[in-house]
PDB file of C-alpha atoms in Angstrom:
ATOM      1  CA  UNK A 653      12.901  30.831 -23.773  1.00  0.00           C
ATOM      2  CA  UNK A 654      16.653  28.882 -24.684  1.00  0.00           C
ATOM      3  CA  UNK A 655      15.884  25.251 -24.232  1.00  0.00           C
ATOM      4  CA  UNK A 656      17.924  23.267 -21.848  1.00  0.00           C
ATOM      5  CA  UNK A 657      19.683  20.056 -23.479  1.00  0.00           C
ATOM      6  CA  UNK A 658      18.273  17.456 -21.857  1.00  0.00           C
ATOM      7  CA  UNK A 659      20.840  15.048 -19.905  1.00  0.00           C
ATOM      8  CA  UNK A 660      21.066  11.325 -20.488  1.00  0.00           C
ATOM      9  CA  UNK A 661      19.812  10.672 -16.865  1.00  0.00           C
ATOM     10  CA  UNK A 662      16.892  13.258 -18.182  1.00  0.00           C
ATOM     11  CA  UNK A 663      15.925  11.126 -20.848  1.00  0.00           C
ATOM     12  CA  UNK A 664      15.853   7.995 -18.732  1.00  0.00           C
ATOM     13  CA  UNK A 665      13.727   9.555 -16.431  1.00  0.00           C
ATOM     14  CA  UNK A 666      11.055  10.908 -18.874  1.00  0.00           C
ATOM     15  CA  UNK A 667      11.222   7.607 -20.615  1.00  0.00           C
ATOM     16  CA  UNK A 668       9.898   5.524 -17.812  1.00  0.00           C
ATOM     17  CA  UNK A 669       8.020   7.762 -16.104  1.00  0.00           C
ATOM     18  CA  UNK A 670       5.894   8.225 -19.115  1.00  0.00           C
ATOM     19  CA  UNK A 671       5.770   4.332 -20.247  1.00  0.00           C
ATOM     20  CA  UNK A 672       4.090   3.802 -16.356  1.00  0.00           C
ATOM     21  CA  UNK A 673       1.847   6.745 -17.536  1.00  0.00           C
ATOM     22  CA  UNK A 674       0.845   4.701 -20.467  1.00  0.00           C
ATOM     23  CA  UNK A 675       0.907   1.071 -18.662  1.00  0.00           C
ATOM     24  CA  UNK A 676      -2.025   2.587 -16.544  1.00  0.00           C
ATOM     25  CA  UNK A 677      -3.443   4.972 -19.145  1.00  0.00           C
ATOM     26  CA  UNK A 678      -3.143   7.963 -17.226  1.00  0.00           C
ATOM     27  CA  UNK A 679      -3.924  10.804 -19.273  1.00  0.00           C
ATOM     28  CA  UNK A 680      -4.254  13.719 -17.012  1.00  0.00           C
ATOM     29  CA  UNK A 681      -3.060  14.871 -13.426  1.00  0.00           C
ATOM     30  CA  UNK A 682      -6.760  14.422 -12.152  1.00  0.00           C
ATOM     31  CA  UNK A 683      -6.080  10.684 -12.854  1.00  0.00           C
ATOM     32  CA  UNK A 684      -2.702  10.005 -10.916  1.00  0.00           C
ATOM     33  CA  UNK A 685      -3.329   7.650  -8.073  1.00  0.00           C
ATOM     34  CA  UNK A 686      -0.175   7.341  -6.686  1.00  0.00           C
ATOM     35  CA  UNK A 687      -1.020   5.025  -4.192  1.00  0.00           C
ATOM     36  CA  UNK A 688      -2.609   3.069  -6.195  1.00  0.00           C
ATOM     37  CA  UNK A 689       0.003   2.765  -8.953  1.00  0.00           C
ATOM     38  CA  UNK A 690       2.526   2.062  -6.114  1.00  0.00           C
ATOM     39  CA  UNK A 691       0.493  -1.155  -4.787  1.00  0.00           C
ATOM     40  CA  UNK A 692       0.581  -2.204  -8.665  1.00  0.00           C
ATOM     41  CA  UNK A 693       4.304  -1.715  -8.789  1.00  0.00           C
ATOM     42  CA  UNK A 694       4.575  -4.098  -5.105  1.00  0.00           C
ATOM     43  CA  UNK A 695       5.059  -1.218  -3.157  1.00  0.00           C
ATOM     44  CA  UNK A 696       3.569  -0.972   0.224  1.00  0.00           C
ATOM     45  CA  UNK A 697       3.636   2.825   1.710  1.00  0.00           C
ATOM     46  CA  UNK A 698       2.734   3.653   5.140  1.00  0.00           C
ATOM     47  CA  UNK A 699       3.295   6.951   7.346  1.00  0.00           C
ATOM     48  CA  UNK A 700       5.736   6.731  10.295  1.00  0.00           C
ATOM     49  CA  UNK A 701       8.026   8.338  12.653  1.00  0.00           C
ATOM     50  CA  UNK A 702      11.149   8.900  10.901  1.00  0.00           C
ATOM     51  CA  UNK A 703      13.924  11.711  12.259  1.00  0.00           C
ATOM     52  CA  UNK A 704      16.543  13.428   9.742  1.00  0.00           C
ATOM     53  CA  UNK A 705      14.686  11.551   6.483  1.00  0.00           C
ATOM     54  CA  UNK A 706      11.799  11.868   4.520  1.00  0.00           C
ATOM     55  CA  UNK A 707      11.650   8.589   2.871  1.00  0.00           C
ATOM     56  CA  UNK A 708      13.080   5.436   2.644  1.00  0.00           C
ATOM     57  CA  UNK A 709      12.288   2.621   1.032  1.00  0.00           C
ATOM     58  CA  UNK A 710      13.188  -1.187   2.079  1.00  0.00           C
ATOM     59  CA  UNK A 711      12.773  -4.159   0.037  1.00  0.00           C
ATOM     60  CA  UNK A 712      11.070  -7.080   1.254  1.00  0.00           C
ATOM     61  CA  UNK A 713      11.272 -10.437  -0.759  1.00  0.00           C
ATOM     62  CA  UNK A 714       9.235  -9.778  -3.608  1.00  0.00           C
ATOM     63  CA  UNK A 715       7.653  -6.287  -2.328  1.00  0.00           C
ATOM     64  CA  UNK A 716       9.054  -2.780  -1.669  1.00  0.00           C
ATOM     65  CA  UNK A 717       8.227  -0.965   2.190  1.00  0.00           C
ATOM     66  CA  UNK A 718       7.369   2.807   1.136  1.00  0.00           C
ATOM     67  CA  UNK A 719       7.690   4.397   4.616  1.00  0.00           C
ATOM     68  CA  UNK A 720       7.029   8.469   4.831  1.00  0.00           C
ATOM     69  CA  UNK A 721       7.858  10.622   7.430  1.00  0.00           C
ATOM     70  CA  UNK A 722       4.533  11.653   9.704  1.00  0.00           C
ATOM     71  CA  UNK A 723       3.373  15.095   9.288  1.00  0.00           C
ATOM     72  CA  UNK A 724       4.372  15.764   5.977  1.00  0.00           C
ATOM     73  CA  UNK A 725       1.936  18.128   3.648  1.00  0.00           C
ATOM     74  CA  UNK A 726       0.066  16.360   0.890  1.00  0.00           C
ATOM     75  CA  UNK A 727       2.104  17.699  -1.712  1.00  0.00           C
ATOM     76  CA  UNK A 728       5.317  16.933  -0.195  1.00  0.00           C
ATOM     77  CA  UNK A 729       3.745  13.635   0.885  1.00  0.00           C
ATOM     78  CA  UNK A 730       2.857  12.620  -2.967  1.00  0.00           C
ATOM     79  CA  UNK A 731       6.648  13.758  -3.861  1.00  0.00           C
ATOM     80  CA  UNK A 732       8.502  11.872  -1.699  1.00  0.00           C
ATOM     81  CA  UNK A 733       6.004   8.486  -2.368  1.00  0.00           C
ATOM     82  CA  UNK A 734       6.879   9.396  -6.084  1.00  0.00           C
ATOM     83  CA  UNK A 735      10.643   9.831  -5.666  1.00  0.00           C
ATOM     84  CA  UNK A 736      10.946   6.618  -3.648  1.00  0.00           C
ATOM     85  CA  UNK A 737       9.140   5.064  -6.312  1.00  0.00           C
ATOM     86  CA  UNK A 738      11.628   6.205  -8.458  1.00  0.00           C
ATOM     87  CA  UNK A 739      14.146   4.157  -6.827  1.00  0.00           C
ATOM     88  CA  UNK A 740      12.387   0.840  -7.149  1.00  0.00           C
ATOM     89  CA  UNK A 741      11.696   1.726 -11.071  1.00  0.00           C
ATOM     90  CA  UNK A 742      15.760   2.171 -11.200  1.00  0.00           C
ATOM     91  CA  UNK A 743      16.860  -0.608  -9.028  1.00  0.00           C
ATOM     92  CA  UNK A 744      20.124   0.421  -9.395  1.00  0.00           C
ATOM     93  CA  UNK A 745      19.645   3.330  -7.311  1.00  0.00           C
ATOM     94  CA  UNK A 746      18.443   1.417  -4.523  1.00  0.00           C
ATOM     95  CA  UNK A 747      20.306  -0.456  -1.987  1.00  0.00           C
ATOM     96  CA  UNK A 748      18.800  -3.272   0.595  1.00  0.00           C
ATOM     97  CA  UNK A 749      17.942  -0.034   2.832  1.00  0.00           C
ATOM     98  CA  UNK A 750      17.442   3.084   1.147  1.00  0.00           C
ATOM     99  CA  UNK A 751      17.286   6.618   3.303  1.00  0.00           C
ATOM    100  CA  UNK A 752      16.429   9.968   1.643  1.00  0.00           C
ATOM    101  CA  UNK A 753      16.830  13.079   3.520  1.00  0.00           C
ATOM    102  CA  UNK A 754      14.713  16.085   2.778  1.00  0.00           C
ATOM    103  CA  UNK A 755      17.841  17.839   0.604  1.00  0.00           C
ATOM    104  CA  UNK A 756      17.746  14.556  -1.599  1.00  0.00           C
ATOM    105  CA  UNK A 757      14.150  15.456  -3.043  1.00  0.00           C
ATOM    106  CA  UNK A 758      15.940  18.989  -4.501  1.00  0.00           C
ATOM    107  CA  UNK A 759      18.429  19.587  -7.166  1.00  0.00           C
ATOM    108  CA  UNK A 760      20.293  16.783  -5.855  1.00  0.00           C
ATOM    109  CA  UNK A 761      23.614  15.846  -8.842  1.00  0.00           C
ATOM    110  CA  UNK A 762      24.203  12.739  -6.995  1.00  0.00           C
ATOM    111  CA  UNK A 763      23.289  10.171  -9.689  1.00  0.00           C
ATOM    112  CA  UNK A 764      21.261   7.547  -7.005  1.00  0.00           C
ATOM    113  CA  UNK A 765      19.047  10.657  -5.806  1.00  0.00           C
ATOM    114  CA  UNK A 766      19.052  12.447  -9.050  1.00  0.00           C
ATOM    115  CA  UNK A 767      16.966   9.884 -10.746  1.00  0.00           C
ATOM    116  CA  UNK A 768      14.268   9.146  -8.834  1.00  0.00           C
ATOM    117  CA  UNK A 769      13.832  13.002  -8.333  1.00  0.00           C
ATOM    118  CA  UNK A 770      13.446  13.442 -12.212  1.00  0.00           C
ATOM    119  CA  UNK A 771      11.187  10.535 -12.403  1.00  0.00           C
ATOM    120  CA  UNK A 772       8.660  11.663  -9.762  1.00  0.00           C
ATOM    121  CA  UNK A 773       8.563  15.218 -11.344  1.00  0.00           C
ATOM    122  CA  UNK A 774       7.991  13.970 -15.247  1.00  0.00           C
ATOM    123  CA  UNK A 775       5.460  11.490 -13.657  1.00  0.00           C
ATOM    124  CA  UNK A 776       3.451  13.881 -11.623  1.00  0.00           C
ATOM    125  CA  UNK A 777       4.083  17.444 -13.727  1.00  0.00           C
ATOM    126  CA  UNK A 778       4.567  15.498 -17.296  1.00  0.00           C
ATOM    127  CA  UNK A 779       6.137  18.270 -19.435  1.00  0.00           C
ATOM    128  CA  UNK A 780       3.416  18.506 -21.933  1.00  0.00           C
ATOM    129  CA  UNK A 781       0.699  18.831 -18.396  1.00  0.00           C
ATOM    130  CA  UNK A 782       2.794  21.003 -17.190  1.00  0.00           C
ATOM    131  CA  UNK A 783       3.476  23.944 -20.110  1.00  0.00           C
ATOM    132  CA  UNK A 784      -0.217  23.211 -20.777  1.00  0.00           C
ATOM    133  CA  UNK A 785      -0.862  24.670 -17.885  1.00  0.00           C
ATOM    134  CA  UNK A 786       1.578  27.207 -16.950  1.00  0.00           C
ATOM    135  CA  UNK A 787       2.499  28.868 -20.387  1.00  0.00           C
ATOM    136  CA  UNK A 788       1.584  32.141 -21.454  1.00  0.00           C
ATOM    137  CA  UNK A 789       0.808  32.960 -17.740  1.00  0.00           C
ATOM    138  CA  UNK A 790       2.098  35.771 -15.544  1.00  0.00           C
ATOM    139  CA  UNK A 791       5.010  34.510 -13.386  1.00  0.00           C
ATOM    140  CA  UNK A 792       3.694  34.216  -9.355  1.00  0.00           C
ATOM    141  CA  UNK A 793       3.607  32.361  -6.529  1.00  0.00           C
ATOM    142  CA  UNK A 794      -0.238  32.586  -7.363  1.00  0.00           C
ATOM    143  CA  UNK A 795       0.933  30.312 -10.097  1.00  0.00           C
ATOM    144  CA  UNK A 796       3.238  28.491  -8.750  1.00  0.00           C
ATOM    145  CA  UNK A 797       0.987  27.833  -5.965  1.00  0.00           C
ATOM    146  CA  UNK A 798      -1.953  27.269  -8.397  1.00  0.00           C
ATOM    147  CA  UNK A 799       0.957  24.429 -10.360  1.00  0.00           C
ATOM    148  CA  UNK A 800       1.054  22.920  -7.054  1.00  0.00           C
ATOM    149  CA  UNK A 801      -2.444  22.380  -6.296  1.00  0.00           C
ATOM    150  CA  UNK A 802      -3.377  21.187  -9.611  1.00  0.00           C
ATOM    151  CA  UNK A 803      -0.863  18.566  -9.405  1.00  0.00           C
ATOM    152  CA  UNK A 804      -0.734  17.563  -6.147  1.00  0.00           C
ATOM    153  CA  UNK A 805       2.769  18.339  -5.294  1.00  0.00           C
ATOM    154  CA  UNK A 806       4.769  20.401  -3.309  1.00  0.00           C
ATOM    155  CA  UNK A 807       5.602  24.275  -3.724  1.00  0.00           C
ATOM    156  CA  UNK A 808       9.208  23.101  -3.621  1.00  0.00           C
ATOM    157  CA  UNK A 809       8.861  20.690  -6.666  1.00  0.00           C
ATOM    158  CA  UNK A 810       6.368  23.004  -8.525  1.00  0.00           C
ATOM    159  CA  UNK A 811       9.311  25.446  -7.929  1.00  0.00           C
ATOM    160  CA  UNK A 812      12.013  23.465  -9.186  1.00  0.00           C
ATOM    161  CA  UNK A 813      10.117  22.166 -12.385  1.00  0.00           C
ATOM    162  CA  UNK A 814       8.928  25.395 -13.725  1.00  0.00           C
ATOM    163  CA  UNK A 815      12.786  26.107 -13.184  1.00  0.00           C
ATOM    164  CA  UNK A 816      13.896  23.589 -15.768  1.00  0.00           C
ATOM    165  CA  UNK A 817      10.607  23.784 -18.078  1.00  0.00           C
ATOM    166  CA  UNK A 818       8.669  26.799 -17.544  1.00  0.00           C
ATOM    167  CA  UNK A 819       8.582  29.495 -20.120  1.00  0.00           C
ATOM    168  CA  UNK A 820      10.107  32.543 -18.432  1.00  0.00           C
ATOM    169  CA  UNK A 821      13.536  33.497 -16.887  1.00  0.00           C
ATOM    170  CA  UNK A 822      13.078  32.422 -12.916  1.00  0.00           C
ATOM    171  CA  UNK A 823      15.661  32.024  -9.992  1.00  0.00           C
ATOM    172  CA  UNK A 824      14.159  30.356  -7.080  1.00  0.00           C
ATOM    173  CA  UNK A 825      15.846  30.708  -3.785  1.00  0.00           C
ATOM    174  CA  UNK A 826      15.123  28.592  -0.340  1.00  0.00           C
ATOM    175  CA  UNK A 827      16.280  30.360   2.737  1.00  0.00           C
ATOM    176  CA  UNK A 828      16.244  28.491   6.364  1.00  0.00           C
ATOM    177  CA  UNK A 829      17.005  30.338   9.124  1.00  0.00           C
ATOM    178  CA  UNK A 830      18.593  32.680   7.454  1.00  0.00           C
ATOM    179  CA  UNK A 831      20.910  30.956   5.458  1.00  0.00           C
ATOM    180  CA  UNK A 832      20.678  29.986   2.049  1.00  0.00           C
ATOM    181  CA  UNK A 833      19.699  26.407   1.660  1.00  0.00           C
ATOM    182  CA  UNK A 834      19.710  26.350  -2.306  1.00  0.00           C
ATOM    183  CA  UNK A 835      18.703  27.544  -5.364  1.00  0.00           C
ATOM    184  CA  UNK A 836      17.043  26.844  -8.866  1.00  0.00           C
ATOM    185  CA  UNK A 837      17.643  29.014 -11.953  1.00  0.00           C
ATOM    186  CA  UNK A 838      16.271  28.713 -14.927  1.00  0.00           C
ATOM    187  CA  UNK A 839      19.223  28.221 -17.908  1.00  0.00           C
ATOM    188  CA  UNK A 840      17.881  32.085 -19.256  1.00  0.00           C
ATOM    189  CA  UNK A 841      17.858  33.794 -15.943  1.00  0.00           C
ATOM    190  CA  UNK A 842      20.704  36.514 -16.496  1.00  0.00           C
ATOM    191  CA  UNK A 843      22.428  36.240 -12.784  1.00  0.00           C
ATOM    192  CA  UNK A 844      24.135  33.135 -11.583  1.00  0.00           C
ATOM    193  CA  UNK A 845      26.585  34.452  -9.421  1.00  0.00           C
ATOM    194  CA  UNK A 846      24.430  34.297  -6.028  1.00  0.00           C
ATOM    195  CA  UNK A 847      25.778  35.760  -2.953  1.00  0.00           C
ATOM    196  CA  UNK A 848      26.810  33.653  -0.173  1.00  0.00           C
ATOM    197  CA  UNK A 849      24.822  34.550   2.387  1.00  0.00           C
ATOM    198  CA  UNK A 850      21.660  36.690   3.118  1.00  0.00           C
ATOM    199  CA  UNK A 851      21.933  40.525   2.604  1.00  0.00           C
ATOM    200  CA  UNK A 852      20.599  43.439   3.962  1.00  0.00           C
ATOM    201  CA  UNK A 853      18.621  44.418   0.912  1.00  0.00           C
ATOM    202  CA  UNK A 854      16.757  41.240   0.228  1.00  0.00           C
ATOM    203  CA  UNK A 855      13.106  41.640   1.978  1.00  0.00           C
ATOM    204  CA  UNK A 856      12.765  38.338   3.251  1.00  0.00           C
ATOM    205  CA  UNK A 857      15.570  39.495   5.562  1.00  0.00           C
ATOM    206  CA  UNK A 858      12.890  42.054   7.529  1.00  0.00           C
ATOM    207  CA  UNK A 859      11.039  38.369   7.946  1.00  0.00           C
ATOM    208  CA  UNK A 860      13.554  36.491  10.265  1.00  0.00           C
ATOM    209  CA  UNK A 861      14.640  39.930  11.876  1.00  0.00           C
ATOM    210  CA  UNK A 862      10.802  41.029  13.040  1.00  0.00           C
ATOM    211  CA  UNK A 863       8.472  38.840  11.058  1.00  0.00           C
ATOM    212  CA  UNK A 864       7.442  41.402   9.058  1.00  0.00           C
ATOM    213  CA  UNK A 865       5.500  39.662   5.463  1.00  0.00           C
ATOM    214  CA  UNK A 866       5.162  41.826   1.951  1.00  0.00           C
ATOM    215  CA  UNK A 867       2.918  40.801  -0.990  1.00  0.00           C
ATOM    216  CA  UNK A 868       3.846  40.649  -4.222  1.00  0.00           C
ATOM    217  CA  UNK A 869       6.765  41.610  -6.445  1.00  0.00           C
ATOM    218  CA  UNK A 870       8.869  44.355  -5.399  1.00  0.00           C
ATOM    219  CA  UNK A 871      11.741  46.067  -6.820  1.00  0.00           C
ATOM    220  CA  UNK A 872      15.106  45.208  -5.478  1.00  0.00           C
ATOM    221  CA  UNK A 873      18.509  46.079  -5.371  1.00  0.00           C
ATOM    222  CA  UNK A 874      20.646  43.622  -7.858  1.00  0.00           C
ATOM    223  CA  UNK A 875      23.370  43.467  -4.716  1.00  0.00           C
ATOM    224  CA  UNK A 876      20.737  41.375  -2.784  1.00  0.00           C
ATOM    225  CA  UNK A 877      21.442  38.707  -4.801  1.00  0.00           C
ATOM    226  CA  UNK A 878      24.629  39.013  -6.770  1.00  0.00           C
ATOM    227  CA  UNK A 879      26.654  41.634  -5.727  1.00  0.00           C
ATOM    228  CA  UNK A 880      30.048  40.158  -7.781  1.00  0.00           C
ATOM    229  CA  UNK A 881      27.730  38.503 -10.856  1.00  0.00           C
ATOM    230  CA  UNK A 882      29.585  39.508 -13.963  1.00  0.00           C
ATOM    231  CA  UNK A 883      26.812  39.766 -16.037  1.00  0.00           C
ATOM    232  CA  UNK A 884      25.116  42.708 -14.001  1.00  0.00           C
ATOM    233  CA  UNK A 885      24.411  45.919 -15.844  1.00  0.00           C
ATOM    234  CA  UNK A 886      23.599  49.353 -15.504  1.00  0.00           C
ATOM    235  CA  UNK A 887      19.635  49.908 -15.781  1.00  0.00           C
ATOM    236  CA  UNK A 888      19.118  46.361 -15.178  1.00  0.00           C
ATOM    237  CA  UNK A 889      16.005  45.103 -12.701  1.00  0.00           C
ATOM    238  CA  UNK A 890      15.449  42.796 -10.424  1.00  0.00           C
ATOM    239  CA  UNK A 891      12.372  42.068  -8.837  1.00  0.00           C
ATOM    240  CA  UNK A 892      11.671  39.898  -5.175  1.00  0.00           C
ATOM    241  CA  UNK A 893       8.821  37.881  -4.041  1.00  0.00           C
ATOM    242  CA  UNK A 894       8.262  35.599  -1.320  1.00  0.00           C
ATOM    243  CA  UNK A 895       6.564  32.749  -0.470  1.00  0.00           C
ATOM    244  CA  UNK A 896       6.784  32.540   3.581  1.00  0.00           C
ATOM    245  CA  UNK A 897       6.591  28.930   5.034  1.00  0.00           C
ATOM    246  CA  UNK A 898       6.745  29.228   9.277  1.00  0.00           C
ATOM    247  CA  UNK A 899       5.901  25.983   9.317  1.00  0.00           C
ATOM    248  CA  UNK A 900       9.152  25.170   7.958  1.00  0.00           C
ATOM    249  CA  UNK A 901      11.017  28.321   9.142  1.00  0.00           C
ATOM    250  CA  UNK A 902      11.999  29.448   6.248  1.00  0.00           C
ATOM    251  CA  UNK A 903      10.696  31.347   2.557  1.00  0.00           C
ATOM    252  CA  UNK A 904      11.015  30.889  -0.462  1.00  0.00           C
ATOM    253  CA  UNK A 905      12.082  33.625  -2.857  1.00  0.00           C
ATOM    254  CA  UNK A 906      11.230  33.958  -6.303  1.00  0.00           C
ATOM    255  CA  UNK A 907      13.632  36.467  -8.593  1.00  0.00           C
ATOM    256  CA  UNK A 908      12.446  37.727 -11.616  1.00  0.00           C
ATOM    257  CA  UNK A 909      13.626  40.321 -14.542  1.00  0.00           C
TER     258      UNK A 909
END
């Protein structure tokens, strides 16, 4: 696989992330207890009502309020406490009241969201865990699914980290309600060029249409995804899967060569 340079804001991220691994001599997955490293780090989290944000964190004289939206899966719930831990480990990315929105815990650019996202996936999918685990393995959402479980994180953030460290060309795709939400590629996958809205020929479109739900990779058309991608070529394959999520009303598509 070509190796992605890591960026500045990459290395800062990995750096602390791993020295709190160390200060509390955390050695596997099995042994990350978030809550319990954010009460060491004077963070208190609790679960409430919160509309349009997944997160936020406020700081109270000498302690940090964690608060996490109600409802939220345990995977997602562990990301977000992670990410808004993040932002009290860079204090410059937090204000007196910090919101996150759910698009803040994705490939977020924006350098105050950015951070604490790369923190919380180094410190609960550390890279050498993480290609441990996943290397040398057929490419799934059994895996990816497997990743998530085994680390106690969300699909979406299992998704998006095996995008910037796994070992095979991947393009990950969430669509909501039809419309493309965003996207994860890794820095091998051959298209880039992704189409601006859903087509036709994608499968997950037969989802929101009628419901209809296929297993496993299937062969598809490469003007599902990138009709005008210059690097398209005759013979060349694409294949589709998709992870459904109702709950959420939307899938997620994995696209692989």
């Amino acid at each position: 696989m070509k190796k992605r340079e890591k960026s500045d804001l990459e290395i800062r991220a990995i750096v602390q992330a791993n020295l709190l691994l160390n200060k509390y001599m955390i050695d596997s997955p099995t042994e990350l207890d978030i809550a319990g490293i954010a009460l060491m780090e004077k963070c208190i989290i609790k679960e409430t009502e919160l509309t349009g944000e997944a997160g936020r964190i406020i700081k109270s004289g000498d302690h940090f309020i964690i608060s996490i939206k109600e409802g939220l899966e345990k995977g997602q719930r562990n990301f977000v406490t992670v990410h808004e831990l993040g932002h009290r480990i860079f204090k410059e990315t937090i204000s007196t009241y910090s919101v996150c929105k759910e698009s803040d815990l994705r490939e977020n650019k924006i350098f105050k969201e950015a951070l604490p996202n790369q923190f919380a996936a180094e410190l609960m999918m550390k890279r050498e865990w993480f290609l441990d685990f996943t290397n040398n393995r057929d490419l799934s959402f059994d895996l990816i699914k497997d990743t998530a479980e085994v680390f106690n994180t969300s699909i979406m953030s299992a998704c998006i980290r095996y995008a910037h460290i796994g070992d095979k060309p991947v393009g990950f795709i969430y669509v909501h309600n039809e419309k493309i939400r965003w996207k994860a590629f890794s820095s091998d996958f051959p298209f880039w060029s992704l189409n601006s809205k859903l087509n036709e020929l994608s499968y997950s479109k037969d989802y929101f249409r009628n419901r209809t739900r296929y297993e496993g990779k299937r062969e598809i058309d490469i003007d599902a995804w990138f009709r005008n991608d210059r690097n398209r070529r005759d013979g060349a394959t694409l294949y589709e899967e998709i992870f459904y999520m109702p709950r959420y009303g939307g899938v997620m598509v994995m696209l692989t060569t």
